[in-house]
PDB file of C-alpha atoms and ligand atoms in Angstrom:
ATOM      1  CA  UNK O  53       9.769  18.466  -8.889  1.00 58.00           C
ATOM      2  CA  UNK O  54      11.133  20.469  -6.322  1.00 73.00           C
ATOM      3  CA  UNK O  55       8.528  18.842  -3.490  1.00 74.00           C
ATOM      4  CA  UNK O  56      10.089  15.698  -5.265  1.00 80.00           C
ATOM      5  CA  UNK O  57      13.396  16.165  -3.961  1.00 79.00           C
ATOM      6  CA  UNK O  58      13.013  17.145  -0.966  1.00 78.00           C
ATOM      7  CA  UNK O  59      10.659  14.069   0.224  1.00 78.00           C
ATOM      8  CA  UNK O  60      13.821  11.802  -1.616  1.00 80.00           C
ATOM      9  CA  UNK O  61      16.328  13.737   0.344  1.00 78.00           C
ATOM     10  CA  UNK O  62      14.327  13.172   3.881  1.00 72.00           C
ATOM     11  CA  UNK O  63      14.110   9.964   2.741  1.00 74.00           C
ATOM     12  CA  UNK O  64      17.338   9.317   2.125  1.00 76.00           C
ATOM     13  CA  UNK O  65      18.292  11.098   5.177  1.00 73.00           C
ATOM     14  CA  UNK O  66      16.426   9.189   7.515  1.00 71.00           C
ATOM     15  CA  UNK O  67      17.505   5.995   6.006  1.00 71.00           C
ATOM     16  CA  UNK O  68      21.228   7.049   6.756  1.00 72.00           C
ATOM     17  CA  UNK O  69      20.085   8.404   9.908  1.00 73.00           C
ATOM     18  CA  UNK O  70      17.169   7.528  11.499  1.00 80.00           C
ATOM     19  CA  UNK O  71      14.969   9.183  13.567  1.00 87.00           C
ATOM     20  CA  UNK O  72      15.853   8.808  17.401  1.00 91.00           C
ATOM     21  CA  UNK O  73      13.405   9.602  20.460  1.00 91.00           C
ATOM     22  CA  UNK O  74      14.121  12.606  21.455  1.00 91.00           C
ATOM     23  CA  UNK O  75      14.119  11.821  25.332  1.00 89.00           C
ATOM     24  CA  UNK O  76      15.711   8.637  25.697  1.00 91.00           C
ATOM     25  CA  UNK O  77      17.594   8.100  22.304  1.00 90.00           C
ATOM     26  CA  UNK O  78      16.028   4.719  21.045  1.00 91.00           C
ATOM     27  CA  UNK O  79      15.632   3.948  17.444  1.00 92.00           C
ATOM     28  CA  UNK O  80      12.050   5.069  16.544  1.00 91.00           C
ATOM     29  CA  UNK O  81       9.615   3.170  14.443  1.00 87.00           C
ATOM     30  CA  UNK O  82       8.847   4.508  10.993  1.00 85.00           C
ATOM     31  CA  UNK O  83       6.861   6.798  10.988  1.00 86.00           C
ATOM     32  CA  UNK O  84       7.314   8.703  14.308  1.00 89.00           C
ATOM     33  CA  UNK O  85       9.693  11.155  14.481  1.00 88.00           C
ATOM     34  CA  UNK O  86       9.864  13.064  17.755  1.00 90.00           C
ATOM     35  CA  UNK O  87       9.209  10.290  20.528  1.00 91.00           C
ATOM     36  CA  UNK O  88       8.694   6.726  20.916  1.00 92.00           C
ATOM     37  CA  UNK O  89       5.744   5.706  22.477  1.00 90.00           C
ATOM     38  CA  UNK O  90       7.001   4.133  25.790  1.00 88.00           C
ATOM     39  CA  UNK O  91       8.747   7.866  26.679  1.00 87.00           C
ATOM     40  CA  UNK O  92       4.899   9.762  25.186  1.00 86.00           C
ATOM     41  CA  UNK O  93       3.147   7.785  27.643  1.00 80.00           C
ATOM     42  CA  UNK O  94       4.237   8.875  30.300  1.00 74.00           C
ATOM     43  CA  UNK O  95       3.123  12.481  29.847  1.00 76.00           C
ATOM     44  CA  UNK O  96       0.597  13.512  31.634  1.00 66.00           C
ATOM     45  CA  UNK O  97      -1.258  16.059  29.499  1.00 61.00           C
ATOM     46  CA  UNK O  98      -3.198  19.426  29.978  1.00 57.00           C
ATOM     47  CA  UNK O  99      -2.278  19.976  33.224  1.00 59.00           C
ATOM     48  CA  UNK O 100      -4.105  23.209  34.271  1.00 64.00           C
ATOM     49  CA  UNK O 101      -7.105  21.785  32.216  1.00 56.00           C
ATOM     50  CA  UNK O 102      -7.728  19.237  35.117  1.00 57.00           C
ATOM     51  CA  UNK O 103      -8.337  22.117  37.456  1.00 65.00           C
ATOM     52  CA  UNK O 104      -5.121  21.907  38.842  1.00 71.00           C
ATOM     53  CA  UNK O 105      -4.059  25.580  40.008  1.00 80.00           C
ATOM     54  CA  UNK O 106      -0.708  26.497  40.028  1.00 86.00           C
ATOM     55  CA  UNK O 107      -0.065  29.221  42.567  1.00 89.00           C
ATOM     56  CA  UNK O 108       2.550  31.518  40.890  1.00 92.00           C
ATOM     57  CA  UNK O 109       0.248  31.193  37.516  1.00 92.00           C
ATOM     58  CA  UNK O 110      -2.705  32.374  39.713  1.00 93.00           C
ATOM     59  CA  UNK O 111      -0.789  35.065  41.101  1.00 95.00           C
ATOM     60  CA  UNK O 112       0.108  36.542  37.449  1.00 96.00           C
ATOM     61  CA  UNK O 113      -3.103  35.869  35.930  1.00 95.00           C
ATOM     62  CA  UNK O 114      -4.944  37.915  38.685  1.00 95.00           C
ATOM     63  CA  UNK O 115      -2.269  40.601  39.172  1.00 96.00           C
ATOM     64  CA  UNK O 116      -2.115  41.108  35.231  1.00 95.00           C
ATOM     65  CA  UNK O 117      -5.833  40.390  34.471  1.00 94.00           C
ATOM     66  CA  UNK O 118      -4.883  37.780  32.404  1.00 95.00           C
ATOM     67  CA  UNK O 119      -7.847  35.826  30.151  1.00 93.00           C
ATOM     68  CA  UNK O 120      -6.177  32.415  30.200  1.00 92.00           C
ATOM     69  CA  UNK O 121      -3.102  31.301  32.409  1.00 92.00           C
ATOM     70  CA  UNK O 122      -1.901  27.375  31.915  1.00 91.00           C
ATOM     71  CA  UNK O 123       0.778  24.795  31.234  1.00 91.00           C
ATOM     72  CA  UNK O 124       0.528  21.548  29.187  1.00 90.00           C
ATOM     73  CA  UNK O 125       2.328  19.424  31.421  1.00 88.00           C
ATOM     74  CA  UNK O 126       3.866  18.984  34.897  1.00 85.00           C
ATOM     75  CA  UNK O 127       7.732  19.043  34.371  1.00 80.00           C
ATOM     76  CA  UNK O 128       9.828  16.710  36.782  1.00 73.00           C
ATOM     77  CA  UNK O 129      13.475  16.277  37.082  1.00 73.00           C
ATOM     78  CA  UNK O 130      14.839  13.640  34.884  1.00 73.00           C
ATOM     79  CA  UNK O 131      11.781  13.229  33.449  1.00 85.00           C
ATOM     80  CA  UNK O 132      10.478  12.552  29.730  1.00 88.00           C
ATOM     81  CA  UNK O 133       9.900  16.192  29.388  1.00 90.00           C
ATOM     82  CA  UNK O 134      12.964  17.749  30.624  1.00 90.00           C
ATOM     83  CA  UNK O 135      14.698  15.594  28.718  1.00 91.00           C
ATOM     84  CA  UNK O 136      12.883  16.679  25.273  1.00 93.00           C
ATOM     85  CA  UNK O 137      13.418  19.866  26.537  1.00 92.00           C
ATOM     86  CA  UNK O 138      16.777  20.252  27.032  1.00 92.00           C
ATOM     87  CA  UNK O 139      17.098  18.508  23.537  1.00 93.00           C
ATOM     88  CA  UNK O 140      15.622  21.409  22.051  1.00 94.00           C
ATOM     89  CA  UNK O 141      17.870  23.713  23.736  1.00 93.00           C
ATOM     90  CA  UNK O 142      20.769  22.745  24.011  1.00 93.00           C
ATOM     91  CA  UNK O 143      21.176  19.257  21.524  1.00 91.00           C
ATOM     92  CA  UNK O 144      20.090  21.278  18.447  1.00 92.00           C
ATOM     93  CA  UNK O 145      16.787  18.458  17.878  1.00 92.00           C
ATOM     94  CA  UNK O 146      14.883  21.646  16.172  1.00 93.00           C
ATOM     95  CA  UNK O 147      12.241  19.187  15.717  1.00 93.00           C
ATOM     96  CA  UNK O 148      11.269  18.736  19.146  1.00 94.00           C
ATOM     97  CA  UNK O 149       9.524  22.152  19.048  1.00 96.00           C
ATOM     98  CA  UNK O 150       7.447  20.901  16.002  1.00 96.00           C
ATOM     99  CA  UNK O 151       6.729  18.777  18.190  1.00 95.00           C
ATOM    100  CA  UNK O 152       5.350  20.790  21.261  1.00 95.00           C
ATOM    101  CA  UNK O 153       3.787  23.175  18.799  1.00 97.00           C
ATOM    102  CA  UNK O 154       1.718  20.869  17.498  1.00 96.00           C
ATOM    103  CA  UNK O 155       0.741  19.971  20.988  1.00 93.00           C
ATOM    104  CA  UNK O 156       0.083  23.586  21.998  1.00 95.00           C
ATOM    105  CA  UNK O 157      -2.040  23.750  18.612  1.00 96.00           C
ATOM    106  CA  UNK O 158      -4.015  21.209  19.321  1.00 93.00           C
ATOM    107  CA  UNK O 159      -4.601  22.042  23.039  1.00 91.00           C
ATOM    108  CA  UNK O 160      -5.490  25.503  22.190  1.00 93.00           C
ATOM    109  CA  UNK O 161      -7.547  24.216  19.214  1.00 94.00           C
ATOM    110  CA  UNK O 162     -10.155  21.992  21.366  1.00 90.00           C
ATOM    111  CA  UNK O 163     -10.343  24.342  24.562  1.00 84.00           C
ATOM    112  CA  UNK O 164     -10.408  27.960  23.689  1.00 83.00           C
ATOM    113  CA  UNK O 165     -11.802  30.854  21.686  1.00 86.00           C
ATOM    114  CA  UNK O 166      -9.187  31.944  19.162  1.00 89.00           C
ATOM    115  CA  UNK O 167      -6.313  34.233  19.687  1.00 95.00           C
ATOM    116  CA  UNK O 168      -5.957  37.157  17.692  1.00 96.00           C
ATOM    117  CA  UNK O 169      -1.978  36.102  17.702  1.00 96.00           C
ATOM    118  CA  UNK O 170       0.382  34.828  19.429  1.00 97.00           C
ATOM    119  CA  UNK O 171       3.771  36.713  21.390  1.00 97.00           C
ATOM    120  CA  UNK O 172       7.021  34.482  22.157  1.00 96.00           C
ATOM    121  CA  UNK O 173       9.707  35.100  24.969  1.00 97.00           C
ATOM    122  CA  UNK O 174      12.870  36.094  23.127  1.00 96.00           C
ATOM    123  CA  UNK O 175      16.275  35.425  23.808  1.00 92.00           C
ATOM    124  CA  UNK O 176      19.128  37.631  23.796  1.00 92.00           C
ATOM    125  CA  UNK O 177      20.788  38.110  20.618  1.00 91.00           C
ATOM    126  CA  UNK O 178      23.969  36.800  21.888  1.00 91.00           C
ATOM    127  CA  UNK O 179      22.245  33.168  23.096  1.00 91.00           C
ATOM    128  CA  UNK O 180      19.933  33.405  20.013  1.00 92.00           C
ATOM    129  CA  UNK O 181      23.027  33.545  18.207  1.00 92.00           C
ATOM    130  CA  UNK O 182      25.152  30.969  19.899  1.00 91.00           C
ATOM    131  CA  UNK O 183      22.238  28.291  19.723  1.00 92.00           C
ATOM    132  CA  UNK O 184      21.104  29.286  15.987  1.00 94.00           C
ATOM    133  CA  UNK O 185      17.528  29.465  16.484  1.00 96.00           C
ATOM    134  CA  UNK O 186      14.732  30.593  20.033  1.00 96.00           C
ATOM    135  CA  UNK O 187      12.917  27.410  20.219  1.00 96.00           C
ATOM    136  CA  UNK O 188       9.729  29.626  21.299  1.00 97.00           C
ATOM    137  CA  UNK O 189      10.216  30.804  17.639  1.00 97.00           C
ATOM    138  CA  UNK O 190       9.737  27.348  16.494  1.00 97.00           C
ATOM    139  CA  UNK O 191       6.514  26.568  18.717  1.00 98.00           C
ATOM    140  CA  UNK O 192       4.634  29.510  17.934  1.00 98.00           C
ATOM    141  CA  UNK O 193       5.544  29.342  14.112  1.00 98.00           C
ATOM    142  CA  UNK O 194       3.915  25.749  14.017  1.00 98.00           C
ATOM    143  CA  UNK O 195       1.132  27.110  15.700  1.00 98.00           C
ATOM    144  CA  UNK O 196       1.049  29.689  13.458  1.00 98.00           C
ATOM    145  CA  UNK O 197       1.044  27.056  10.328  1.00 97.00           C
ATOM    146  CA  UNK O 198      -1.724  24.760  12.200  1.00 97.00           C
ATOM    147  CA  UNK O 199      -4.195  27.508  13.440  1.00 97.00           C
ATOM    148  CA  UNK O 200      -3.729  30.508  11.297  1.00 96.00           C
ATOM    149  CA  UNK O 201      -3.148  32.857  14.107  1.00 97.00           C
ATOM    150  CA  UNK O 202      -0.484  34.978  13.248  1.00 97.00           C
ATOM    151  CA  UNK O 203       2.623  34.564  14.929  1.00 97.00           C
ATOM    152  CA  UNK O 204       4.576  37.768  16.376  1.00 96.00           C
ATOM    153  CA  UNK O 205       8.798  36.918  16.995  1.00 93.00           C
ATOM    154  CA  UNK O 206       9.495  40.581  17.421  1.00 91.00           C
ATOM    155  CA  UNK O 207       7.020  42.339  19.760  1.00 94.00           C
ATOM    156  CA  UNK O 208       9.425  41.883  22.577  1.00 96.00           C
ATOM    157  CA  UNK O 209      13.181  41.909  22.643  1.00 95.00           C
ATOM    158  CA  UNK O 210      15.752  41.034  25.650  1.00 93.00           C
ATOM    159  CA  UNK O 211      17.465  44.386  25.526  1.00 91.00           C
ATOM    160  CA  UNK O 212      19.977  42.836  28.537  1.00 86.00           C
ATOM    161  CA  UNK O 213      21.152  39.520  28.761  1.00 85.00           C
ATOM    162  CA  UNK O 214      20.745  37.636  31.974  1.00 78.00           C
ATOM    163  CA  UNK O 215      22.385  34.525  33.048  1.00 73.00           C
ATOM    164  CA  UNK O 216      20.570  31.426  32.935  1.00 69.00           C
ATOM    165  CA  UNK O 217      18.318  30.999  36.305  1.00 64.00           C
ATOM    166  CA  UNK O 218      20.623  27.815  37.401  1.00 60.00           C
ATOM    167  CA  UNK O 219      23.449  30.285  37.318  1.00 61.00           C
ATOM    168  CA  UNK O 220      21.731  33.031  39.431  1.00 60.00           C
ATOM    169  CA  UNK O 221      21.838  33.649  42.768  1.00 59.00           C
ATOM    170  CA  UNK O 222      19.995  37.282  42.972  1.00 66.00           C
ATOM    171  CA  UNK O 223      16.344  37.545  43.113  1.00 75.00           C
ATOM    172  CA  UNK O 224      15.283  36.661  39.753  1.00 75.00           C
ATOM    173  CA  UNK O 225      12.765  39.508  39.611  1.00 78.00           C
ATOM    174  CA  UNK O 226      15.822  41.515  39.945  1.00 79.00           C
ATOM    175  CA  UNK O 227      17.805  40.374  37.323  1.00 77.00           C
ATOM    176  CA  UNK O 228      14.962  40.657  35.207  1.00 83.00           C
ATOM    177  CA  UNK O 229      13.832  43.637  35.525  1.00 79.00           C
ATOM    178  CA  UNK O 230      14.198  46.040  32.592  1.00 84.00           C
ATOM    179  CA  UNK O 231      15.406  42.809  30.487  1.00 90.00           C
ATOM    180  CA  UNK O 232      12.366  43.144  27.685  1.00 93.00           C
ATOM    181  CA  UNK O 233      11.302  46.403  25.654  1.00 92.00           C
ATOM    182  CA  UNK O 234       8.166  46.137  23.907  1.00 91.00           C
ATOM    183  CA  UNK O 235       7.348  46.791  20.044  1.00 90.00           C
ATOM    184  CA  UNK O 236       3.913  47.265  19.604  1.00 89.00           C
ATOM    185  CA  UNK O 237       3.369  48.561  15.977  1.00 89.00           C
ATOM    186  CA  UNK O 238       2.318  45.265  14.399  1.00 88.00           C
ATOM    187  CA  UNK O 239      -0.019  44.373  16.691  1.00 90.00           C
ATOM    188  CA  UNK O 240      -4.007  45.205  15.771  1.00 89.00           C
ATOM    189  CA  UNK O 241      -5.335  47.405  18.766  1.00 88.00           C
ATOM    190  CA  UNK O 242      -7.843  45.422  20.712  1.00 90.00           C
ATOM    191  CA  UNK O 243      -6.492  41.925  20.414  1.00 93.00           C
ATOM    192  CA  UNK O 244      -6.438  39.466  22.402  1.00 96.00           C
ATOM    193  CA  UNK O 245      -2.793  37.622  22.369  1.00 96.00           C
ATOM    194  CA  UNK O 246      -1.243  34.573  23.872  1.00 97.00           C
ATOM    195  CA  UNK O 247       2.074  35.059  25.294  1.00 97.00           C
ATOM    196  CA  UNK O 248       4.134  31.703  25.245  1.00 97.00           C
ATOM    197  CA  UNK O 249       7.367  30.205  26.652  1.00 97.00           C
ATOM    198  CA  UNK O 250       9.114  26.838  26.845  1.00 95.00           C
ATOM    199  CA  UNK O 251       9.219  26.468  30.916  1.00 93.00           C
ATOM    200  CA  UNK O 252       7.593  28.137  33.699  1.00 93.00           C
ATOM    201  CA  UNK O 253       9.617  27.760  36.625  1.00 90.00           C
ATOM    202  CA  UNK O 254       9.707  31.324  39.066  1.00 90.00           C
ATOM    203  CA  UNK O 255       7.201  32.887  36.889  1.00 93.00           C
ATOM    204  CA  UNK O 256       9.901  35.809  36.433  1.00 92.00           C
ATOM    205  CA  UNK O 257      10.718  36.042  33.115  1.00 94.00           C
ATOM    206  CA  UNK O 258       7.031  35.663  31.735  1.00 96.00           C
ATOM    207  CA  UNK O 259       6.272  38.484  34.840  1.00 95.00           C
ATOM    208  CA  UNK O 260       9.037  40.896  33.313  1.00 95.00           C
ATOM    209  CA  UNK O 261       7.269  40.178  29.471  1.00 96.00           C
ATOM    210  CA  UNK O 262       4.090  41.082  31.361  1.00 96.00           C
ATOM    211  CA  UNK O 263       4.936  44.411  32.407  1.00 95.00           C
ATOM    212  CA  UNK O 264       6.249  45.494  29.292  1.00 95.00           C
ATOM    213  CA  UNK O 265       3.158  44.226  27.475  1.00 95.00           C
ATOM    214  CA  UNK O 266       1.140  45.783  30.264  1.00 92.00           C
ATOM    215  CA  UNK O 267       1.761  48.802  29.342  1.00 88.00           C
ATOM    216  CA  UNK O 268      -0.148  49.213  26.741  1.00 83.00           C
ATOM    217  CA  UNK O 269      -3.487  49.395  27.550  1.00 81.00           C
ATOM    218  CA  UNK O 270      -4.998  48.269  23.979  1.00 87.00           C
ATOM    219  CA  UNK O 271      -4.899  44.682  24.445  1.00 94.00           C
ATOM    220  CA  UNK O 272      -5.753  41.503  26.434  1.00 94.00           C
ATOM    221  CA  UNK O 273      -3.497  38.500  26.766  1.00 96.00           C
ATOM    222  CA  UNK O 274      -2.718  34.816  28.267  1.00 96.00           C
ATOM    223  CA  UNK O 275      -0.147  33.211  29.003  1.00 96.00           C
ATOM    224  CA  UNK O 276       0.613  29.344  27.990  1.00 95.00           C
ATOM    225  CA  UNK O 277       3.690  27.209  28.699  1.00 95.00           C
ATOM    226  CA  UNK O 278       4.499  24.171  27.563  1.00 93.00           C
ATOM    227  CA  UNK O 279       6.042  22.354  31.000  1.00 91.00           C
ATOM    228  CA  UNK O 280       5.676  23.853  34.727  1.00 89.00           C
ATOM    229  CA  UNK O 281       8.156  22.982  36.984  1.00 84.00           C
ATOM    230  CA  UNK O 282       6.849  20.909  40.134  1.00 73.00           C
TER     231      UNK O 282
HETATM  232 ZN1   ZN D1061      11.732   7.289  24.323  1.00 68.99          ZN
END
């Protein structure tokens, strides 16, 4: 019964408002709900899979002996990613991330071994706060529902909050550094984890997760974003 409700209240609530694409606002046909097919082909997908290196990637993947080191898609200004993007961030569309997980899921699904769990970039309280939610949180948990592989929200935490990286003008590394602490307790010894984020731009934030995680000598890990800035 309660299933029953819930499918009348979606219904109901995308009859009263329906469904929008998510990068360039057009009414989308029932039943898509995240983007309309003129915006989704446009993507160009699994970038890294084509053998496509991307140089600051390399560099973290061979400094931090990395297993795995890629991006789903190239991310250009203006384009149908950044603009899904920034709806997840900053427009509230929660369901973009549903989205992108399920993109990530499938990706990792078809191309490599599993992961023994998977490790999101946090926010700062004080931004997780303000937005309601870490959109990372939202990728990984889909994952998580798609793939089994456990999701873990809370092995890092931003212990200093940094301005975003349009507002900085220091050396990123620098205003990074020191910005995680690590948690390790939940995490079975030996493991092999993916470490995810939304954007990989610098490579300085998922570099200052790194070291934390590097500490720790008991595990391996990748890295996987879902856009890389060209
Ligand atoms: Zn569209």
């Amino acid at each position: 019964m309660h299933l029953f409700f819930r499918r009348l209240f979606q219904t109901l609530k995308d009859f009263l408002f329906p469904p929008v694409c998510s990068a360039c606002n057009s009414l989308l046909p029932y039943p898509l709900k995240y983007v309309c097919p003129a915006c989704e082909i446009n993507f160009v997908a699994s970038y890294t899979a084509h053998g496509v290196v991307i140089p600051k990637m390399q560099y973290l993947k061979e400094n931090y002996n990395l297993q795995e080191a890629f991006a789903l898609y190239p991310f250009s200004k203006d384009g149908s990613i950044e603009k899904m993007l920034y709806a997840l961030k900053y427009r509230g569309q929660k369901s973009v991330g549903v989205y992108f997980g399920k993109k990530l899921a499938a990706y990792l699904a078809k191309n490599l071994p599993p992961f023994d769990g998977l490790i999101g970039v946090p926010l700062h309280s004080k931004r997780k706060n303000l937005r309601g939610y870490n959109q990372v949180d939202i990728m990984g948990q889909t994952v998580e529902e798609l793939l089994s592989i456990p999701y873990y929200p809370s092995v890092l935490k931003r212990v200093v909050s940094t301005p975003p990286l349009s507002q900085t003008t220091r050396d990123r590394r620098t205003v990074l550094a020191n910005a995680f602490a690590g948690c390790f307790d939940a995490l079975p010894p030996g493991g092999h984890f993916l470490l995810m984020d939304d954007i990989f731009t610098t490579g300085a934030t998922l570099e200052a997760c790194l070291n934390v995680l590097s500490s720790s000598s008991h595990y391996r890990f990748s890295i996987a974003t879902i856009a890389y800035r060209i």
